[in-house]
PDB file of C-alpha atoms and ligand atoms in Angstrom:
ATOM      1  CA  UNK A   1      31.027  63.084   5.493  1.00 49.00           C
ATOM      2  CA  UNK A   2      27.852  62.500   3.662  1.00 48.00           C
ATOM      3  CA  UNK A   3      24.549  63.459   5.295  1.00 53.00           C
ATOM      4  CA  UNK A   4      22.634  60.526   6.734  1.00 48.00           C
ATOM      5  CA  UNK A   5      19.682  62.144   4.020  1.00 50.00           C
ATOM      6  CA  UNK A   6      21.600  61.614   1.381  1.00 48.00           C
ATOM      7  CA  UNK A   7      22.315  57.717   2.224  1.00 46.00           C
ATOM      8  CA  UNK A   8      20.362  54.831   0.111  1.00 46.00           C
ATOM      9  CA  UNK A   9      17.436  53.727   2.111  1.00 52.00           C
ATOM     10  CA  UNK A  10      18.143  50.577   3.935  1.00 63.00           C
ATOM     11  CA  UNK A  11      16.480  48.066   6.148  1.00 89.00           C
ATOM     12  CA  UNK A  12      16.457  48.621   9.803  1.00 97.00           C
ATOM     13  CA  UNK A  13      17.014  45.122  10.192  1.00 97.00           C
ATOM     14  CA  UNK A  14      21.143  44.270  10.064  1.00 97.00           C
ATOM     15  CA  UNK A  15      21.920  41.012   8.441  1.00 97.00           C
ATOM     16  CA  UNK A  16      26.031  40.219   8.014  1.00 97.00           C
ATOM     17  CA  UNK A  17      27.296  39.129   5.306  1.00 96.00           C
ATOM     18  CA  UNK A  18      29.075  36.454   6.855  1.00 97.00           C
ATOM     19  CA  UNK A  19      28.590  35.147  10.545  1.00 97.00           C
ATOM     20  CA  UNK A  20      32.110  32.942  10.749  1.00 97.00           C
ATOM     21  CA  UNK A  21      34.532  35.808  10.097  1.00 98.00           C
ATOM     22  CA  UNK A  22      35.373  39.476  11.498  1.00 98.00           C
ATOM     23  CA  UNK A  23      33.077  42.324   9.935  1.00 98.00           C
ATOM     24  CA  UNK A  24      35.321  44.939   7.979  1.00 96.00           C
ATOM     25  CA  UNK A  25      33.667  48.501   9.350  1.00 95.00           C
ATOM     26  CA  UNK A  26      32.423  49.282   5.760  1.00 94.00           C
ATOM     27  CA  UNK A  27      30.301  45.973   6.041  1.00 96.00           C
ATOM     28  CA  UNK A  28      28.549  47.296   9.232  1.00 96.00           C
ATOM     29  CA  UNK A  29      28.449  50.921   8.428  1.00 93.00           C
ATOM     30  CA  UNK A  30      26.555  52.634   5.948  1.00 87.00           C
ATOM     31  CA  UNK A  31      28.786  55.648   5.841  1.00 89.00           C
ATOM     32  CA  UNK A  32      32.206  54.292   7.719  1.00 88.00           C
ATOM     33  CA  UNK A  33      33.677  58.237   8.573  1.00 92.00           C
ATOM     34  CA  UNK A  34      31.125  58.250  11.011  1.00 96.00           C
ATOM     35  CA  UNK A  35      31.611  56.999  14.195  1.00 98.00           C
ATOM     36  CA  UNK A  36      29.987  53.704  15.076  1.00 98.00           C
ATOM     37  CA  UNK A  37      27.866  53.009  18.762  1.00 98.00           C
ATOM     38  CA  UNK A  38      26.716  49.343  19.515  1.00 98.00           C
ATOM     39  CA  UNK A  39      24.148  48.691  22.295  1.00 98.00           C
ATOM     40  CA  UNK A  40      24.021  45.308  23.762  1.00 98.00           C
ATOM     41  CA  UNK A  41      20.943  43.840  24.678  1.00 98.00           C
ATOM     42  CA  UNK A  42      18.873  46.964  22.844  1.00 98.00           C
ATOM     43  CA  UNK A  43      15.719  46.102  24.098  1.00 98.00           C
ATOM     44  CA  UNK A  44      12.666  47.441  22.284  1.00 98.00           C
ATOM     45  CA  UNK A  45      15.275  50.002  20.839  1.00 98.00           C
ATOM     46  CA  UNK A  46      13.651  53.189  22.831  1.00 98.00           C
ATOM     47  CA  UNK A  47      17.607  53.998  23.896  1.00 98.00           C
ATOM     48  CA  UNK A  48      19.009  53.578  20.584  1.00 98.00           C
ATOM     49  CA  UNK A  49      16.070  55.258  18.853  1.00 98.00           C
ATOM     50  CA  UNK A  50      16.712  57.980  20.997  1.00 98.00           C
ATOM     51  CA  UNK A  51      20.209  58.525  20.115  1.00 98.00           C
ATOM     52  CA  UNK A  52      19.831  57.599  16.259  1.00 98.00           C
ATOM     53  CA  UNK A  53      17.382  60.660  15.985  1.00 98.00           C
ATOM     54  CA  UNK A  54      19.437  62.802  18.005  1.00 98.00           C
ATOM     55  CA  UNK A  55      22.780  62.160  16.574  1.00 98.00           C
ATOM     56  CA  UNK A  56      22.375  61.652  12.809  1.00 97.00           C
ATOM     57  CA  UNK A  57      25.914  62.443  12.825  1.00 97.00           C
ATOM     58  CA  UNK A  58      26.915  58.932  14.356  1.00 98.00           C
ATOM     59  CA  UNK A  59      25.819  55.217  13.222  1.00 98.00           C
ATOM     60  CA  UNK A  60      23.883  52.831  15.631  1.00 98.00           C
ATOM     61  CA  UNK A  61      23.749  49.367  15.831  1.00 98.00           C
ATOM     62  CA  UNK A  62      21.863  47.643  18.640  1.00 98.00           C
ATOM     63  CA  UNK A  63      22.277  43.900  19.314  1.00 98.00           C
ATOM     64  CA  UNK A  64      19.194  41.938  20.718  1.00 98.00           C
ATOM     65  CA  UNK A  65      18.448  38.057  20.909  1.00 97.00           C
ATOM     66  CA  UNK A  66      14.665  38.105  21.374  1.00 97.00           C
ATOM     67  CA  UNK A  67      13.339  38.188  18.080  1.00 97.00           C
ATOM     68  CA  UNK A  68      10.008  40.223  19.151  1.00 97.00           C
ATOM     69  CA  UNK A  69      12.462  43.011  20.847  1.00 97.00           C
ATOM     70  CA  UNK A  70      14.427  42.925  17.564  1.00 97.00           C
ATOM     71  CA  UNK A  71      10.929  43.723  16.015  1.00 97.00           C
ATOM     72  CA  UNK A  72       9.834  46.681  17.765  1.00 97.00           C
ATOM     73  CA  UNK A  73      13.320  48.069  17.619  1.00 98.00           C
ATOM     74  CA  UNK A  74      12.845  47.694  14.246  1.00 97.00           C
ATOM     75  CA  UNK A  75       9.438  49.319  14.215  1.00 97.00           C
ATOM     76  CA  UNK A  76      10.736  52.317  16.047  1.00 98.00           C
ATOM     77  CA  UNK A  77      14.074  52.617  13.701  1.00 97.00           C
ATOM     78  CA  UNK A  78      11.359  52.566  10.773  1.00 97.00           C
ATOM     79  CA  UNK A  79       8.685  55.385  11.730  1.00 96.00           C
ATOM     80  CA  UNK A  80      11.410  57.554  12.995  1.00 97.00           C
ATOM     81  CA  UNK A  81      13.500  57.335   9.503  1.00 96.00           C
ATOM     82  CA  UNK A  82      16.362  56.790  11.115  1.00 97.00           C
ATOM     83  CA  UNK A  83      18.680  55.636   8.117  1.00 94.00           C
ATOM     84  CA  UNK A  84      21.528  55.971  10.850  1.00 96.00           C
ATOM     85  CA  UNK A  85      20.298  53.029  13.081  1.00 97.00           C
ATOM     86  CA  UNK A  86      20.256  48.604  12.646  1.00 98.00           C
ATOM     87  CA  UNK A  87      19.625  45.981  14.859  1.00 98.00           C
ATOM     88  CA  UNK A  88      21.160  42.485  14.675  1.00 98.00           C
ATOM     89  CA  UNK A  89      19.335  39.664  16.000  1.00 98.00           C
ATOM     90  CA  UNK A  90      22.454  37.747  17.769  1.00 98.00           C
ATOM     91  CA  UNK A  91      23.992  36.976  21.103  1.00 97.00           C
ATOM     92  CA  UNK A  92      25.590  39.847  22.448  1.00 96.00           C
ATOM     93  CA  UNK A  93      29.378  37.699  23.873  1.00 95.00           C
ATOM     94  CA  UNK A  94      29.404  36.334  20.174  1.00 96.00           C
ATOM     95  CA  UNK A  95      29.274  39.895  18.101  1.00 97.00           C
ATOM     96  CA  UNK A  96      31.813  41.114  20.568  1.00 97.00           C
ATOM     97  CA  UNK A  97      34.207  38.416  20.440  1.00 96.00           C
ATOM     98  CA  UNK A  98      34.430  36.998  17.074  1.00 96.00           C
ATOM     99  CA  UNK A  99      32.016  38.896  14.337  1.00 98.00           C
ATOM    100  CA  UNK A 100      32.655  42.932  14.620  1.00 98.00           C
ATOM    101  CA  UNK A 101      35.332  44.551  13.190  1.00 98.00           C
ATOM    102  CA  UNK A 102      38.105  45.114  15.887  1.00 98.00           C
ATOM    103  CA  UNK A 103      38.961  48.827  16.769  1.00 97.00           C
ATOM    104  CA  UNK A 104      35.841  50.206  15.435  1.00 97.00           C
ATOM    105  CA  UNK A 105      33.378  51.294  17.858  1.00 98.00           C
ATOM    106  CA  UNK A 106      33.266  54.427  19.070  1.00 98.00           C
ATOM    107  CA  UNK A 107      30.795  53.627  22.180  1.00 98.00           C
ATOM    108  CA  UNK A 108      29.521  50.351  23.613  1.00 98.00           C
ATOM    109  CA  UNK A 109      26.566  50.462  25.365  1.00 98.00           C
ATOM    110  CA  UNK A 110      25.043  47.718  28.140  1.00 98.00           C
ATOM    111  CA  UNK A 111      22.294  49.442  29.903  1.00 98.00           C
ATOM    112  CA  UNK A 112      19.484  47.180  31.953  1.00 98.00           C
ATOM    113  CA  UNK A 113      21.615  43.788  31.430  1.00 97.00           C
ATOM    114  CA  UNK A 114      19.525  40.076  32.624  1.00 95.00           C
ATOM    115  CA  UNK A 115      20.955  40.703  36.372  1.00 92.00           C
ATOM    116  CA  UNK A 116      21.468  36.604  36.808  1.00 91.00           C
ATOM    117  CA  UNK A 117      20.673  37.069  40.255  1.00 86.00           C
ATOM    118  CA  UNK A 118      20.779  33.208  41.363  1.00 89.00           C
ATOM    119  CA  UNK A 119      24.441  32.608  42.505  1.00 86.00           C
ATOM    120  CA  UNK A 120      24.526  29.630  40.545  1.00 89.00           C
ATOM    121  CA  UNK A 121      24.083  32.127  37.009  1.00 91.00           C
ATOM    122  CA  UNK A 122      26.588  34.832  37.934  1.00 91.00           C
ATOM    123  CA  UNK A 123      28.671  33.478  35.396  1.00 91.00           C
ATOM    124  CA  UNK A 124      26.041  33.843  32.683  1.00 93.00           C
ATOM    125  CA  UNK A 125      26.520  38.123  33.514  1.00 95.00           C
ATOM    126  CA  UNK A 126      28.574  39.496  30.128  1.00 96.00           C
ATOM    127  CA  UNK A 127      30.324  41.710  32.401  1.00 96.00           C
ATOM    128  CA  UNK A 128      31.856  38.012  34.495  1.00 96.00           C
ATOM    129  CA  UNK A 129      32.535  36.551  30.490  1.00 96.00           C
ATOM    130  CA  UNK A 130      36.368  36.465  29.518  1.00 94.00           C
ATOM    131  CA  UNK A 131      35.070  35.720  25.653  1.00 93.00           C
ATOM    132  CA  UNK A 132      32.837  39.290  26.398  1.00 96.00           C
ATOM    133  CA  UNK A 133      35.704  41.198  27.888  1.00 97.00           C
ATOM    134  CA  UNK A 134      37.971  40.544  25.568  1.00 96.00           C
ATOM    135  CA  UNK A 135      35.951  41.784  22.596  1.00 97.00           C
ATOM    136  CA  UNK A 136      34.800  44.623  24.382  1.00 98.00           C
ATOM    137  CA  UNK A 137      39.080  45.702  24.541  1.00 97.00           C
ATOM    138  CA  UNK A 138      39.019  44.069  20.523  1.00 97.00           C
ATOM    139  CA  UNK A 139      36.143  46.393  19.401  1.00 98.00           C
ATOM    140  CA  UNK A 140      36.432  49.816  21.086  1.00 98.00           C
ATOM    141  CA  UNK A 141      38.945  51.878  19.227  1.00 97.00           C
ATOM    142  CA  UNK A 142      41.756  53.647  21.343  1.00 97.00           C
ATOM    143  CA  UNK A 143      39.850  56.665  23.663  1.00 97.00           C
ATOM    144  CA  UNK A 144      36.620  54.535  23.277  1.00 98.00           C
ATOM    145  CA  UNK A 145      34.146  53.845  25.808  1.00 98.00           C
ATOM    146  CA  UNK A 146      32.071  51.080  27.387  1.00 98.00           C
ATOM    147  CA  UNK A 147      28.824  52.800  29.011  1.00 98.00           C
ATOM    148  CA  UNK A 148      26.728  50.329  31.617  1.00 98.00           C
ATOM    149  CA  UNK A 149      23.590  50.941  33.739  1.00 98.00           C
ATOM    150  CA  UNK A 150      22.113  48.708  36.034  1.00 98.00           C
ATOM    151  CA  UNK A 151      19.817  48.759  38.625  1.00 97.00           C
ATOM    152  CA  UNK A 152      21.425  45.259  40.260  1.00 97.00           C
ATOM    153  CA  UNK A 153      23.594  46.292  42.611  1.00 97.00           C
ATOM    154  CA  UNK A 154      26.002  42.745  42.684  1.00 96.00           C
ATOM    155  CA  UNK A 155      25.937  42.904  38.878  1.00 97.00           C
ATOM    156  CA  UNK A 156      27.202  46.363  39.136  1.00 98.00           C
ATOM    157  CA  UNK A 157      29.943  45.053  41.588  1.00 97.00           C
ATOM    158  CA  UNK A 158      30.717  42.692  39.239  1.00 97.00           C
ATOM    159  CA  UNK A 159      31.499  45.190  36.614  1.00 98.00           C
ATOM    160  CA  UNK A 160      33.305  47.468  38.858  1.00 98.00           C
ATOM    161  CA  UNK A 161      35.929  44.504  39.800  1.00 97.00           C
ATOM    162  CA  UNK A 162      35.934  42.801  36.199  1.00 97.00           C
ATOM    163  CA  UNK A 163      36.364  46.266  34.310  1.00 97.00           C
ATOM    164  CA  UNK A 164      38.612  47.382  36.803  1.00 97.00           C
ATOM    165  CA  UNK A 165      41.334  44.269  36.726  1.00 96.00           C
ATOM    166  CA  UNK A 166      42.137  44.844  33.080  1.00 96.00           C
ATOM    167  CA  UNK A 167      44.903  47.171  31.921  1.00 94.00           C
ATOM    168  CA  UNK A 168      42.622  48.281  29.107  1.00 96.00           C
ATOM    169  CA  UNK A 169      40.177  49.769  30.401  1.00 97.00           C
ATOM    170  CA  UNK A 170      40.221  53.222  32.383  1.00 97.00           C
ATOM    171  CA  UNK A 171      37.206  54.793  34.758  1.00 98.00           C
ATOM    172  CA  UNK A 172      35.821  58.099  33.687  1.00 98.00           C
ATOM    173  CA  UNK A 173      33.149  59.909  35.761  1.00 97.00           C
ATOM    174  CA  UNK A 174      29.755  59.814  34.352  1.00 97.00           C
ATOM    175  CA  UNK A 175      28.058  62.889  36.074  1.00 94.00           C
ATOM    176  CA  UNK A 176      24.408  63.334  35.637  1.00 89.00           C
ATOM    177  CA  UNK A 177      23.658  65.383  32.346  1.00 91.00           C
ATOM    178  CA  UNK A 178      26.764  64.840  31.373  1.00 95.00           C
ATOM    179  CA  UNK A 179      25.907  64.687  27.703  1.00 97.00           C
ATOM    180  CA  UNK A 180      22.547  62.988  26.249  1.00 98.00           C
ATOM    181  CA  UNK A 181      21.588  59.918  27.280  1.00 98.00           C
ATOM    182  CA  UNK A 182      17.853  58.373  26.801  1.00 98.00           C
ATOM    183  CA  UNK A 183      16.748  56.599  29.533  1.00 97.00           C
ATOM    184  CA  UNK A 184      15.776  53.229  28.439  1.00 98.00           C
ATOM    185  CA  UNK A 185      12.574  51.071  28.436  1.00 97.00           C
ATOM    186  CA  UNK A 186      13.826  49.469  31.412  1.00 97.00           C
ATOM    187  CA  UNK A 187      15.121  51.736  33.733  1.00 98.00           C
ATOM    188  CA  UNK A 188      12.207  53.784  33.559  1.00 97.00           C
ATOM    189  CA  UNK A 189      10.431  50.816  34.718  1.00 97.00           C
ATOM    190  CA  UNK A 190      12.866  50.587  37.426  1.00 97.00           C
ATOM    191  CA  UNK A 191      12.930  54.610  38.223  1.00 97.00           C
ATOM    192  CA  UNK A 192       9.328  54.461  38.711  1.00 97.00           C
ATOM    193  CA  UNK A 193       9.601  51.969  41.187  1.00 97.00           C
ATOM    194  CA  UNK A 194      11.917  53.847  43.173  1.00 97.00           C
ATOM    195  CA  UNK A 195      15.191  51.717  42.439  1.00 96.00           C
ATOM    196  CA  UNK A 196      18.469  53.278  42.303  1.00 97.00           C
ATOM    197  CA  UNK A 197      20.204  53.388  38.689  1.00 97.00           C
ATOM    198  CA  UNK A 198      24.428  52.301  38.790  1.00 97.00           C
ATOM    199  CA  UNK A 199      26.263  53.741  36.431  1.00 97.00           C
ATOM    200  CA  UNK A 200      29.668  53.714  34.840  1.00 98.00           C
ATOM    201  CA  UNK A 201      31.874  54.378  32.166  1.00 98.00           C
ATOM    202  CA  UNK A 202      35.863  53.294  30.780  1.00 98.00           C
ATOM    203  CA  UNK A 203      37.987  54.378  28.105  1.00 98.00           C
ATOM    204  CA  UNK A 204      39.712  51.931  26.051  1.00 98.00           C
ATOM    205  CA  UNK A 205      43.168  52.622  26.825  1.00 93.00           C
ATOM    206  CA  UNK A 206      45.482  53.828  23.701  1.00 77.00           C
TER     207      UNK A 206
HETATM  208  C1  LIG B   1      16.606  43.585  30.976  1.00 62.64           C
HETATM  209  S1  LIG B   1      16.472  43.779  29.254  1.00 62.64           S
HETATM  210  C2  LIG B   1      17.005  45.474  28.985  1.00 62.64           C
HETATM  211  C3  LIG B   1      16.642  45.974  27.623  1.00 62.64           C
HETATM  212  C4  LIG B   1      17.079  47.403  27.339  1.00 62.64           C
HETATM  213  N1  LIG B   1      18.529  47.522  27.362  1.00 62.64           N
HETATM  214  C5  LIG B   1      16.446  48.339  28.322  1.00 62.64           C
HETATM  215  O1  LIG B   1      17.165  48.808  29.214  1.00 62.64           O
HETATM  216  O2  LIG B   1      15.250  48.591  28.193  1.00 62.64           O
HETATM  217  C6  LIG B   1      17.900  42.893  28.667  1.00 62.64           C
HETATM  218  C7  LIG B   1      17.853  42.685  27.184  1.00 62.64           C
HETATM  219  O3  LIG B   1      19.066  42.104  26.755  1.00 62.64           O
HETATM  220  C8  LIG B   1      18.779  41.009  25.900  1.00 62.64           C
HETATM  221  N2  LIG B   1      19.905  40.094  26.082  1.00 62.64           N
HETATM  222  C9  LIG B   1      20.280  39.487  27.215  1.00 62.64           C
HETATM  223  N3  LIG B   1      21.404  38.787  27.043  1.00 62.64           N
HETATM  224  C10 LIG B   1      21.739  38.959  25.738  1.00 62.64           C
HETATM  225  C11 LIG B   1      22.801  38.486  24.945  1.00 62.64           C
HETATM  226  N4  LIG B   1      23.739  37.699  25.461  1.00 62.64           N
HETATM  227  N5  LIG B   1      22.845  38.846  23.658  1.00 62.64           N
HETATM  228  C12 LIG B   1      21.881  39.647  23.114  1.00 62.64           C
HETATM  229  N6  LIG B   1      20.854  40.127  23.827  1.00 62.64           N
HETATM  230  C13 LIG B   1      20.777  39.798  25.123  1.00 62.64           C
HETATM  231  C14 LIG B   1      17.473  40.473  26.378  1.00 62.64           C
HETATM  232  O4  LIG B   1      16.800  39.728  25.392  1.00 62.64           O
HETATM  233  C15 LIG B   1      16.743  41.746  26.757  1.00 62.64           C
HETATM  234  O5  LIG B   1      16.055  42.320  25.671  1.00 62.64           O
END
């Protein structure tokens, strides 16, 4: 495996080469032997930051629509070095379903998601979207996992029944400390109010 040092310097910004087809892994990863995590909806990047500097053993690529979120994650991959982490500025049911390379991903992570509170939007919650569903089983390779934190309690519901009426997906526990986890720009907004952070976490059955 070569040593993320040791990789040409790229730019933290992920462009693909092709947005109508499905990504081979060697056109998402810099160094394809190591294993690839995708975060949904990365925010100003402060969880997948975290993890990039952390693990430079593993490749990162977050997935954000705003275009000044994709900025600062940007900003943050930049003045930490971290030649192990991209962002893509796309929609999140899209790169799932149709644009990254099937069997691939090691971990997908969807941590703070828009709650869609309004009964009228439920449907608009990835978790509630066949098209997202389905990639996430497409993307994960066998034994990998789909990681989600919330502090919405229906939109962690929502999950629970969705994940847990497909044959493809298996619950693990997810005890505190388990292994490294950042806590995002979000839920420490949320912690410090005093809300309650869901959690959860499935294998990709083999
Ligand atoms: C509530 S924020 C949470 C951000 C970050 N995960 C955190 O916890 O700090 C949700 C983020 O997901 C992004 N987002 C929502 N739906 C998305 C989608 N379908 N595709 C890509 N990004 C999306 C939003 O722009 C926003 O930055």
């Amino acid at each position: 495996m070569i040593h993320p040092r040791n990789l040409p310097a790229m730019s933290a910004l992920f462009i693909p080469p092709d947005y109508f087809r499905e990504l081979r892994r060697e056109e998402v990863c810099a160094d394809p032997a190591r294993p690839l995590e995708v975060e949904l909806g990365c925010g100003d990047g402060t969880f997948l930051a975290g993890m990039a500097a952390r693990h430079p053993e593993r490749e990162f690529l977050g997935i954000e629509r705003m275009l000044g979120r994709v900025g600062k994650t940007m900003r943050k991959i930049e003045s930490g070095r971290l030649v192990n982490a991209r962002v893509m500025r796309l929609e999140s049911g899209y790169a799932a379903g149709w644009l990254l390379p099937a069997a691939a991903v090691a971990r997908v992570h969807l941590l703070c998601p828009d709650p869609w509170p309004k009964k009228r939007h439920t449907a608009r919650r990835l978790v509630n979207q066949e098209e997202f569903l389905n990639g996430l089983a497409r993307i994960l390779e066998p034994g990998g996992e789909f990681l989600l934190k919330t502090d919405d309690p229906p939109y962690f519901e929502d999950a629970l029944a969705s994940l847990g009426a497909r044959r493809e997906f298996e619950r693990l526990e997810w005890p505190e400390d388990a292994f490294f986890y950042p806590v995002t720009d979000f839920e420490s907004h949320w912690l410090a109010l005093g809300k309650e952070i869901h959690r959860a976490r499935w294998r990709r059955m083999r």
